[in-house]
Coordinates of C-alpha atoms and ligand atoms in Angstrom, one line a residue:
M12 CA -0.2 0.2 0.2
Y13 CA 1.7 3.4 -0.9
Q14 CA 0.5 7.3 -1.0
V15 CA -0.3 9.0 -4.4
N16 CA 1.2 12.6 -4.0
I17 CA -1.4 14.9 -5.4
K18 CA -0.4 17.7 -6.9
E19 CA -2.1 20.8 -6.2
G20 CA -3.3 21.5 -10.1
V21 CA -6.1 24.1 -11.1
Q22 CA -7.2 26.4 -7.5
L23 CA -11.0 26.5 -7.3
D24 CA -10.2 31.0 -8.1
D25 CA -9.6 29.4 -11.9
Y26 CA -12.6 27.8 -12.1
R27 CA -14.9 31.1 -10.5
S28 CA -13.0 33.0 -13.5
Y29 CA -14.8 30.9 -16.3
A30 CA -18.6 32.2 -16.7
T31 CA -20.4 29.5 -17.5
L32 CA -18.8 27.3 -14.1
V33 CA -19.6 30.0 -12.1
P34 CA -23.3 28.8 -11.4
A35 CA -22.3 25.0 -10.5
F36 CA -19.1 26.7 -9.2
N37 CA -20.9 28.3 -6.3
A38 CA -23.4 25.9 -5.7
F39 CA -20.9 23.7 -4.8
Y40 CA -18.7 25.6 -3.0
N41 CA -21.5 27.2 -0.8
E42 CA -22.8 23.0 0.3
A43 CA -19.3 22.2 0.7
L44 CA -18.5 25.3 3.6
L45 CA -21.7 23.6 4.9
L46 CA -21.2 20.3 5.0
K47 CA -17.0 20.9 5.8
R48 CA -17.5 21.8 9.3
S49 CA -19.4 18.7 10.9
L50 CA -16.2 16.4 9.6
K51 CA -13.3 18.6 11.6
D52 CA -11.0 16.7 11.9
R53 CA -12.2 13.1 10.1
K54 CA -9.8 12.2 7.3
I55 CA -10.8 11.3 4.2
W56 CA -9.3 8.2 2.2
M57 CA -9.6 7.3 -1.0
I58 CA -8.0 3.4 -1.6
N59 CA -8.1 1.9 -5.4
S60 CA -5.9 -0.8 -6.7
T61 CA -4.8 1.4 -9.6
E62 CA -2.9 5.2 -10.0
H63 CA -2.5 4.9 -13.3
G64 CA -5.2 4.2 -16.0
G65 CA -8.9 4.5 -16.2
G66 CA -11.6 7.2 -15.2
V67 CA -11.5 6.7 -11.4
A68 CA -7.3 6.8 -11.3
E69 CA -8.2 10.3 -13.7
M70 CA -10.5 11.9 -11.4
L71 CA -9.1 10.6 -7.5
P72 CA -6.4 13.7 -7.6
R73 CA -8.8 16.5 -8.6
M74 CA -11.1 15.4 -6.2
I75 CA -8.5 14.8 -3.6
S76 CA -7.0 18.2 -4.7
I77 CA -10.2 20.3 -5.0
L78 CA -11.6 18.8 -1.2
R79 CA -7.6 20.4 0.8
Q80 CA -8.7 23.4 -1.0
L81 CA -11.6 23.5 1.1
G82 CA -9.3 23.2 4.4
L83 CA -10.6 18.9 4.4
Q84 CA -7.8 16.6 5.2
A85 CA -7.7 14.1 1.7
D86 CA -6.1 11.6 0.8
W87 CA -4.8 8.4 -1.7
L88 CA -3.5 5.5 -1.5
V89 CA -3.0 2.7 -3.6
M90 CA -3.5 -1.5 -2.7
E91 CA -0.5 -3.4 -3.7
T92 CA 0.6 -6.8 -4.4
N93 CA 3.4 -8.9 -6.3
E94 CA 0.7 -11.5 -7.4
Q95 CA 0.1 -11.1 -10.5
D96 CA -2.5 -13.7 -9.9
F97 CA -4.7 -11.4 -7.5
F98 CA -5.2 -9.2 -10.8
S99 CA -6.1 -12.0 -12.9
L100 CA -9.6 -13.0 -10.4
T101 CA -10.2 -9.4 -10.0
K102 CA -10.5 -8.7 -13.8
N103 CA -12.4 -11.8 -14.1
I104 CA -14.5 -10.8 -11.5
H105 CA -14.8 -7.3 -13.2
N106 CA -15.3 -9.3 -16.4
L107 CA -18.5 -11.6 -14.5
I108 CA -19.5 -8.3 -13.0
H109 CA -20.2 -7.1 -16.9
G110 CA -22.5 -10.5 -17.5
Q111 CA -19.4 -11.8 -19.0
P112 CA -18.6 -15.6 -19.2
G113 CA -15.3 -16.0 -17.0
A114 CA -13.9 -18.6 -14.9
E115 CA -15.7 -19.9 -11.8
I116 CA -14.1 -18.5 -8.7
T117 CA -12.4 -21.5 -6.2
A118 CA -12.3 -21.4 -3.1
E119 CA -8.2 -21.1 -4.0
D120 CA -8.8 -17.5 -5.3
K121 CA -11.3 -16.4 -1.9
A122 CA -8.3 -17.7 0.1
L123 CA -6.0 -15.2 -2.5
Y124 CA -8.5 -12.4 -2.6
E125 CA -8.7 -12.9 1.5
R126 CA -4.6 -13.3 1.8
I127 CA -3.9 -10.0 -0.2
N128 CA -7.0 -8.2 1.3
K129 CA -5.9 -8.7 4.7
E130 CA -2.2 -7.9 4.0
N131 CA -3.4 -4.2 3.0
A132 CA -5.6 -3.4 5.4
Q133 CA -2.5 -4.3 8.3
Q134 CA -0.5 -1.4 6.2
L135 CA -3.7 0.7 5.7
T136 CA -4.2 0.6 9.8
K137 CA -0.7 2.8 9.7
Y138 CA -2.3 5.2 8.2
V139 CA -5.7 5.5 9.2
Q140 CA -7.2 7.0 12.5
K141 CA -10.2 6.4 14.2
N142 CA -13.1 8.0 13.3
D143 CA -11.6 8.7 9.9
I144 CA -13.9 7.8 6.5
V145 CA -12.5 5.5 4.0
V146 CA -13.5 5.0 0.6
F147 CA -12.9 1.8 -0.9
H148 CA -13.2 1.7 -4.7
D149 CA -14.1 -1.2 -6.7
P150 CA -13.8 -4.6 -6.1
Q151 CA -10.1 -5.2 -6.0
P152 CA -9.9 -4.0 -1.9
A153 CA -13.6 -4.7 -1.2
G154 CA -12.4 -7.6 1.7
M155 CA -10.5 -4.7 3.4
A156 CA -13.5 -2.8 5.3
Q157 CA -13.7 -6.1 7.8
E158 CA -10.1 -6.1 8.4
V159 CA -9.3 -2.7 9.2
K160 CA -12.0 -2.6 11.2
K161 CA -11.4 -5.3 13.4
L162 CA -8.1 -2.9 14.7
V163 CA -9.4 0.7 13.9
D164 CA -12.7 2.1 14.3
I165 CA -13.3 3.5 11.0
T166 CA -16.1 4.4 8.8
A167 CA -16.1 2.0 5.6
I168 CA -17.6 3.1 2.1
W169 CA -17.8 1.3 -0.3
R170 CA -17.7 2.7 -4.0
C171 CA -18.4 0.9 -7.0
H172 CA -17.5 2.5 -10.1
I173 CA -18.9 -1.1 -12.6
G174 CA -22.7 -2.4 -12.7
L175 CA -24.9 -3.9 -15.3
D176 CA -28.7 -3.1 -15.7
F177 CA -30.0 -7.2 -15.6
S178 CA -28.2 -10.3 -14.2
N179 CA -27.2 -13.4 -15.6
P180 CA -25.2 -16.4 -14.3
S181 CA -21.7 -15.1 -14.5
T182 CA -23.5 -11.2 -12.5
D183 CA -24.6 -13.7 -9.9
T184 CA -21.2 -16.0 -9.8
A185 CA -19.3 -12.1 -8.9
W186 CA -22.1 -10.7 -6.8
S187 CA -22.4 -13.4 -4.3
F188 CA -18.9 -13.6 -4.4
L189 CA -18.1 -10.1 -3.3
L190 CA -21.7 -10.1 -0.7
P191 CA -20.2 -11.9 1.7
Y192 CA -17.7 -9.0 2.4
L193 CA -20.1 -6.1 1.4
Q194 CA -21.5 -6.4 5.4
H195 CA -18.7 -5.0 6.6
Y196 CA -19.2 -1.1 5.3
D197 CA -21.6 1.6 6.7
H198 CA -22.5 3.0 3.1
F199 CA -22.2 2.3 -1.1
V200 CA -22.1 3.8 -3.6
F201 CA -23.2 3.0 -7.4
S202 CA -23.6 5.0 -10.7
S203 CA -26.9 4.3 -11.5
P204 CA -30.2 2.3 -9.4
E205 CA -29.8 -0.4 -11.9
Y206 CA -26.5 -1.3 -10.9
I207 CA -27.2 -2.1 -6.9
P208 CA -27.3 -6.4 -6.5
K209 CA -29.7 -8.5 -5.4
G210 CA -29.3 -9.3 -2.0
L211 CA -27.8 -6.2 -0.8
S212 CA -28.4 -4.1 2.3
G213 CA -27.6 -0.7 3.4
N214 CA -28.0 2.9 2.7
V215 CA -27.0 3.8 -0.8
T216 CA -26.4 6.5 -2.8
M217 CA -26.2 7.1 -6.3
I218 CA -23.5 9.2 -7.3
H219 CA -22.4 10.0 -11.6
P220 CA -19.5 10.4 -12.8
S221 CA -18.3 13.8 -13.7
L222 CA -15.9 15.3 -15.6
D223 CA -13.2 18.7 -14.5
P224 CA -13.9 21.0 -17.4
L225 CA -10.4 22.6 -17.2
S226 CA -8.6 19.2 -17.6
H227 CA -6.1 18.9 -20.6
K228 CA -9.5 16.9 -22.5
N229 CA -12.6 19.2 -21.1
R230 CA -10.3 22.5 -21.1
P231 CA -11.7 25.1 -23.7
L232 CA -9.1 25.2 -26.9
S233 CA -9.1 28.2 -29.1
L234 CA -9.2 27.7 -32.7
H235 CA -5.7 28.4 -32.5
K236 CA -4.8 26.0 -30.0
L237 CA -6.6 23.5 -31.8
T238 CA -5.5 23.8 -35.2
G239 CA -1.9 23.7 -33.3
I240 CA -2.4 20.5 -31.2
L241 CA -4.0 18.8 -34.0
N242 CA -1.2 19.9 -36.1
N243 CA 1.0 18.8 -33.4
A244 CA -0.2 15.4 -33.4
G245 CA 0.1 15.0 -36.9
L246 CA -3.7 14.8 -37.5
L247 CA -3.3 18.5 -39.7
T248 CA -0.7 19.8 -42.5
S249 CA 0.8 23.1 -42.2
S250 CA 2.6 25.2 -43.7
H251 CA 2.7 28.3 -41.4
P252 CA 4.7 28.5 -37.9
H253 CA 3.9 26.9 -35.1
L254 CA 4.1 27.8 -31.3
Y255 CA 5.3 24.0 -30.2
P256 CA 7.2 21.1 -31.6
H257 CA 5.6 18.4 -32.8
Y258 CA 4.9 16.0 -30.2
Q259 CA 7.3 13.1 -29.8
H260 CA 4.8 10.6 -30.6
Q261 CA 2.1 11.0 -33.5
V262 CA -1.2 9.9 -34.0
E263 CA -1.0 7.1 -36.5
R264 CA -3.6 6.1 -39.1
I265 CA -4.6 2.5 -40.7
Q266 CA -3.3 2.5 -44.3
P267 CA -6.2 1.0 -46.9
D268 CA -3.4 -2.5 -47.1
G269 CA -4.2 -2.9 -43.5
T270 CA -0.3 -1.2 -42.0
F271 CA -0.5 1.3 -39.4
G272 CA 0.9 4.7 -40.8
P273 CA 1.2 8.5 -40.4
A274 CA -2.5 10.4 -40.1
Q275 CA -2.0 12.1 -43.2
S276 CA 0.3 10.0 -45.6
G277 CA -2.1 9.3 -48.7
T278 CA -5.3 11.6 -48.3
D279 CA -5.6 14.9 -46.1
I280 CA -8.2 13.5 -43.3
G281 CA -10.2 16.8 -43.7
L282 CA -10.4 17.8 -39.9
L283 CA -11.4 20.8 -39.8
F284 CA -13.2 21.1 -43.0
R285 CA -16.0 18.0 -43.6
P286 CA -18.3 17.5 -41.5
I287 CA -16.9 14.2 -39.2
L288 CA -18.6 12.2 -37.2
T289 CA -16.1 10.9 -34.4
Q290 CA -16.7 7.5 -32.2
V291 CA -12.5 7.4 -29.1
S292 CA -12.9 4.4 -27.0
R293 CA -11.3 1.5 -26.1
W294 CA -10.9 -1.0 -28.2
D295 CA -13.1 -3.3 -26.7
K296 CA -16.2 -5.4 -28.9
L297 CA -18.3 -3.8 -26.8
K298 CA -18.0 -0.5 -28.0
G299 CA -19.9 -1.4 -31.1
F300 CA -17.7 -0.4 -33.4
F301 CA -17.6 -2.7 -36.2
S302 CA -22.1 -2.3 -37.1
L303 CA -20.8 2.0 -36.7
M304 CA -18.5 1.1 -39.8
E305 CA -20.8 -0.9 -41.4
G306 CA -23.8 1.4 -40.9
F307 CA -21.8 4.7 -41.9
V308 CA -20.3 2.4 -44.9
E309 CA -24.7 1.1 -46.0
L310 CA -25.1 5.0 -45.7
K311 CA -22.4 6.3 -48.3
K312 CA -23.2 3.5 -50.3
R313 CA -27.1 4.3 -51.0
T314 CA -26.2 7.9 -51.4
P315 CA -26.2 8.9 -55.0
N316 CA -22.9 10.6 -56.8
D317 CA -24.4 13.4 -58.2
S318 CA -27.3 14.6 -56.3
Q319 CA -27.0 18.3 -55.8
D320 CA -29.3 18.0 -52.6
R321 CA -27.0 19.7 -49.6
A322 CA -27.8 16.6 -47.5
Q323 CA -26.8 14.3 -49.7
E324 CA -23.5 16.2 -50.3
R325 CA -23.1 16.3 -46.7
I326 CA -22.7 13.0 -46.6
R327 CA -20.7 12.7 -48.9
N328 CA -18.0 14.9 -47.2
A329 CA -18.9 12.9 -43.8
R330 CA -16.0 11.4 -42.1
L331 CA -16.3 8.2 -39.7
V332 CA -13.3 9.0 -37.5
L333 CA -12.6 5.8 -34.9
A334 CA -9.8 6.6 -32.4
G335 CA -8.7 4.6 -29.7
P336 CA -5.1 3.6 -28.1
D337 CA -1.8 2.6 -29.7
P338 CA -1.8 -1.1 -29.1
A339 CA 1.5 -1.1 -27.9
S340 CA 0.4 0.5 -24.9
V341 CA -2.3 -1.6 -24.8
A342 CA 0.2 -4.6 -23.6
D343 CA -1.8 -5.9 -20.7
D344 CA -5.2 -6.2 -23.1
P345 CA -4.5 -8.6 -25.6
E346 CA -8.5 -8.9 -26.0
G347 CA -8.3 -4.9 -26.8
K348 CA -5.6 -5.9 -29.4
Q349 CA -7.6 -8.2 -31.3
V350 CA -10.4 -6.2 -31.3
L351 CA -8.7 -3.9 -33.2
Q352 CA -7.3 -6.3 -35.5
K353 CA -10.6 -7.8 -37.0
L354 CA -11.6 -4.1 -37.2
I355 CA -8.4 -3.3 -39.7
E356 CA -9.0 -6.7 -41.5
A357 CA -13.3 -5.6 -42.0
Y358 CA -11.5 -2.2 -42.9
V359 CA -8.7 -3.6 -45.5
G360 CA -11.8 -5.5 -47.3
L361 CA -13.8 -2.3 -47.7
P362 CA -14.3 -0.3 -51.9
D363 CA -11.0 1.2 -52.0
E364 CA -13.6 4.7 -52.7
L365 CA -14.7 4.3 -49.4
K366 CA -11.4 3.4 -47.7
E367 CA -10.7 7.5 -47.1
D368 CA -13.8 8.1 -45.5
V369 CA -13.2 5.7 -42.9
V370 CA -10.1 7.0 -40.5
I371 CA -8.9 4.5 -38.4
L372 CA -6.6 6.6 -35.3
T373 CA -4.7 5.1 -33.0
L374 CA -3.3 7.9 -30.4
P375 CA -0.4 7.7 -28.6
M376 CA -0.9 7.1 -24.6
N377 CA 2.9 8.0 -23.4
S378 CA 2.2 11.2 -22.6
P379 CA -1.4 11.6 -20.4
K380 CA -1.3 15.4 -21.3
E381 CA -0.7 15.0 -25.2
N382 CA -2.8 11.8 -25.0
A383 CA -6.0 14.2 -23.7
L384 CA -5.3 17.1 -26.0
I385 CA -5.8 15.0 -28.8
V386 CA -8.6 13.7 -28.0
N387 CA -10.2 16.8 -26.5
A388 CA -9.0 18.2 -30.0
L389 CA -10.8 15.3 -31.7
Q390 CA -14.3 16.3 -30.3
R391 CA -14.5 19.7 -30.9
S392 CA -13.6 19.4 -34.3
S393 CA -16.3 16.8 -34.6
Y394 CA -19.6 17.8 -36.2
I395 CA -21.4 14.9 -34.1
V396 CA -19.8 12.4 -31.7
I397 CA -20.9 8.8 -31.5
Q398 CA -21.0 6.6 -28.5
N399 CA -22.0 3.5 -30.1
S400 CA -21.9 1.4 -27.3
L401 CA -23.2 -2.5 -26.8
Q402 CA -22.7 -1.8 -23.3
E403 CA -21.4 1.2 -20.7
G404 CA -21.7 1.5 -17.1
F405 CA -21.2 5.5 -18.0
G406 CA -19.7 6.6 -21.6
L407 CA -17.7 9.6 -20.5
T408 CA -17.0 10.1 -24.1
A409 CA -20.3 11.1 -24.6
T410 CA -20.1 13.8 -21.4
E411 CA -16.7 14.8 -23.0
A412 CA -18.4 15.7 -25.7
M413 CA -21.4 17.1 -24.7
G414 CA -19.8 19.4 -22.6
K415 CA -18.2 21.0 -25.7
R416 CA -21.6 21.6 -26.9
I417 CA -21.4 19.0 -29.6
A418 CA -24.6 16.9 -29.9
V419 CA -24.2 13.1 -29.6
L420 CA -25.5 9.5 -31.0
T421 CA -25.3 6.9 -29.0
S422 CA -27.2 3.8 -27.5
S423 CA -29.2 3.9 -25.0
A424 CA -27.0 1.5 -23.0
C425 CA -28.0 2.4 -19.0
G426 CA -24.9 4.7 -18.2
L427 CA -25.2 6.3 -22.1
R428 CA -29.4 6.9 -21.4
N429 CA -29.0 8.5 -17.7
Q430 CA -26.9 10.9 -19.5
V431 CA -28.3 12.1 -22.7
R432 CA -32.3 12.7 -23.5
N433 CA -33.2 11.6 -26.6
H434 CA -34.0 14.8 -29.2
I435 CA -32.5 16.4 -26.5
D436 CA -29.1 16.4 -26.0
G437 CA -28.5 13.8 -29.1
R438 CA -30.7 10.8 -30.6
L439 CA -30.3 7.6 -28.5
L440 CA -30.3 4.2 -30.7
Q441 CA -32.3 1.4 -29.7
H442 CA -30.1 -2.0 -31.2
P443 CA -26.1 -0.5 -32.1
E444 CA -25.6 -3.8 -33.2
D445 CA -27.5 -3.3 -36.7
P446 CA -26.1 -1.3 -39.0
D447 CA -29.2 0.3 -40.7
E448 CA -30.5 1.2 -37.5
V449 CA -27.5 3.5 -37.2
A450 CA -27.4 4.2 -41.1
Y451 CA -30.4 5.7 -40.2
Y452 CA -29.6 8.1 -37.6
L453 CA -26.0 8.9 -39.2
E454 CA -28.7 10.1 -42.3
E455 CA -31.1 11.9 -40.0
L456 CA -28.3 13.8 -37.9
L457 CA -26.2 15.0 -41.9
S458 CA -30.0 15.9 -42.9
N459 CA -30.4 18.1 -40.3
P460 CA -27.7 20.1 -39.0
K461 CA -30.0 22.9 -37.4
S462 CA -31.2 20.4 -34.7
V463 CA -28.1 19.0 -34.6
E464 CA -26.8 22.8 -33.1
E465 CA -30.2 23.3 -31.3
M466 CA -29.0 19.8 -29.1
S467 CA -25.6 21.0 -28.9
F468 CA -26.6 23.8 -26.6
S469 CA -28.7 21.3 -24.9
A470 CA -26.0 19.1 -23.9
E471 CA -23.5 22.0 -22.9
K472 CA -26.3 22.8 -20.4
R473 CA -26.6 19.3 -19.2
V474 CA -23.3 18.7 -18.5
L475 CA -23.1 21.9 -17.0
D476 CA -26.1 21.3 -14.7
H477 CA -25.2 18.3 -14.0
F478 CA -22.1 16.2 -14.8
L479 CA -19.2 18.2 -13.3
I480 CA -17.0 17.6 -11.3
F481 CA -18.7 19.9 -8.5
Q482 CA -22.1 18.0 -8.1
Q483 CA -20.1 15.2 -8.4
L484 CA -18.0 16.6 -4.9
T485 CA -21.1 18.0 -3.6
S486 CA -22.9 14.4 -3.7
W487 CA -19.7 13.2 -2.2
L488 CA -19.5 15.5 0.9
N489 CA -23.2 14.8 1.6
V490 CA -22.8 11.7 1.5
F491 CA -19.7 11.9 4.1
H492 CA -22.1 13.8 6.5
K493 CA -24.9 11.3 6.4
V494 CA -22.1 8.5 7.5
L495 CA -21.3 10.6 10.5
P496 CA -22.9 9.7 13.6
A497 CA -26.3 11.6 14.8
E498 CA -24.6 13.2 17.5
V499 CA -22.3 14.6 15.5
R500 CA -24.1 15.4 12.7
S501 CA -27.3 17.9 14.6
Ligands
UDP622 N1 -10.0 7.6 -23.7 C1 -8.8 7.9 -24.1 N2 -7.7 8.3 -25.1 C2 -7.7 6.8 -26.6 C3 -9.5 5.8 -25.7 C4 -10.1 6.9 -24.7 O1 -8.2 9.2 -23.9 O2 -7.5 6.4 -26.8 C5 -10.7 8.2 -22.8 C6 -11.9 9.0 -23.4 O3 -11.5 9.8 -23.6 C7 -12.6 8.3 -21.8 C8 -12.4 7.5 -21.7 O4 -10.8 7.2 -21.9 O5 -11.6 9.4 -21.1 C9 -13.3 6.0 -21.3 O6 -14.4 6.4 -20.4 P1 -15.7 5.6 -21.2 O7 -16.2 5.8 -19.5 O8 -16.0 6.3 -22.3 O9 -15.6 4.2 -21.1 P2 -14.4 3.2 -20.8 O10 -13.5 3.3 -21.5 O11 -14.5 3.5 -18.8 O12 -14.9 2.3 -20.7

């Protein structure tokens, strides 16, 4: 178990300088001043199993930094083990919770899970003090609360970031394994009511994930900055001078023969000029890349080449950008590599004249800051952003686009329908696996730029009102208040 060094980063006053953030910031700040009084000397601890990668690791430093700037004590600890089998087991539990087939959990697995949790719990007792509030994130450290509580009287909260809106034998296996450990918690936090497992007893609060509007992935970009980032990343070619040098690691694009090459080799992608339809995701089969590409290709095929109709011309000009992590960076994700490989094969099989309209990009992950800026610039260069997921816990990519005033086309997977209102912030499709349906919605959106523009304004407002880090922190402070003993609260 080790303590992560948290950089202070963006200051509370910085948020106040952005007019559109002020209402959400002030609402949070005023409530936070009241709620923090009752926390007095109680320290807030966040415990998870990784410092890097994933939305949780991205959000925790910002949350902790803001809590500290409010005058609260907060810290982040990461559990550790050298035993890789522990992480294979917890990856299996993760897949099972998502309803995927997986291995049975054996008595040996249970012993391993309990041993690693116990070892980490013993270390945790060196950090925490009586009455501290400890938030354990996801299944990996879920077995720690019972061990810590034997030695120190803490308040334990379990925060589950994953879930599925139906149960099947896989989910049953995972939850029947976890439930006995969960009995030792004082409170639970889930992202959606659908994700609460049968048999869980205790108080539950729902907290949506959210975004930090001043992070590199979401911060405003002037047109000048945006073109600079596209240029630095190799996504735009220009002979004009640029303030910053090219990024050391460039975006790569799948070439017509299926090899990886520079993003601007052959034909120019047309970012900033063409209606760009973008999906940014991990290369995961549940993200719906294949049917999205098929639907787009189908729409292109049926659109006449010679029509003067403006909507049809827009469809002819449209390009689909499918972007995900450079496979070299996901060495620990063989499934992801396979998905990308299959997608490349499907791409190579497309008719030649359509290949330049489908742009598969791999984004370098070496620098989190550069990766975030590239995602930011790609989303901002899009006519719409798509998230065609078959399943989705929340779907931050949709939130990120909406926060940038970009309308979205998403599936109705649980996390996405929680944030996107059909016809208001974007369009929700019912059957992400059906290319015909995808084509139908793409055609509708490309034919109605005015309604896309209207939805984009609602989308931005939706995020400002509900899905910023401020709303998430307000909910957390309310949870911390709720778990205090009655005499402290009153
Ligand atoms: N993402 C990224 N680079 C990539 C692909 C994805 O930064 O090459 C980010 C994306 O912007 C989002 C996150 O990864 O912030 C994915 O979160 P989401 O909730 O959409 O899906 P998850 O990956 O958690 O299933």
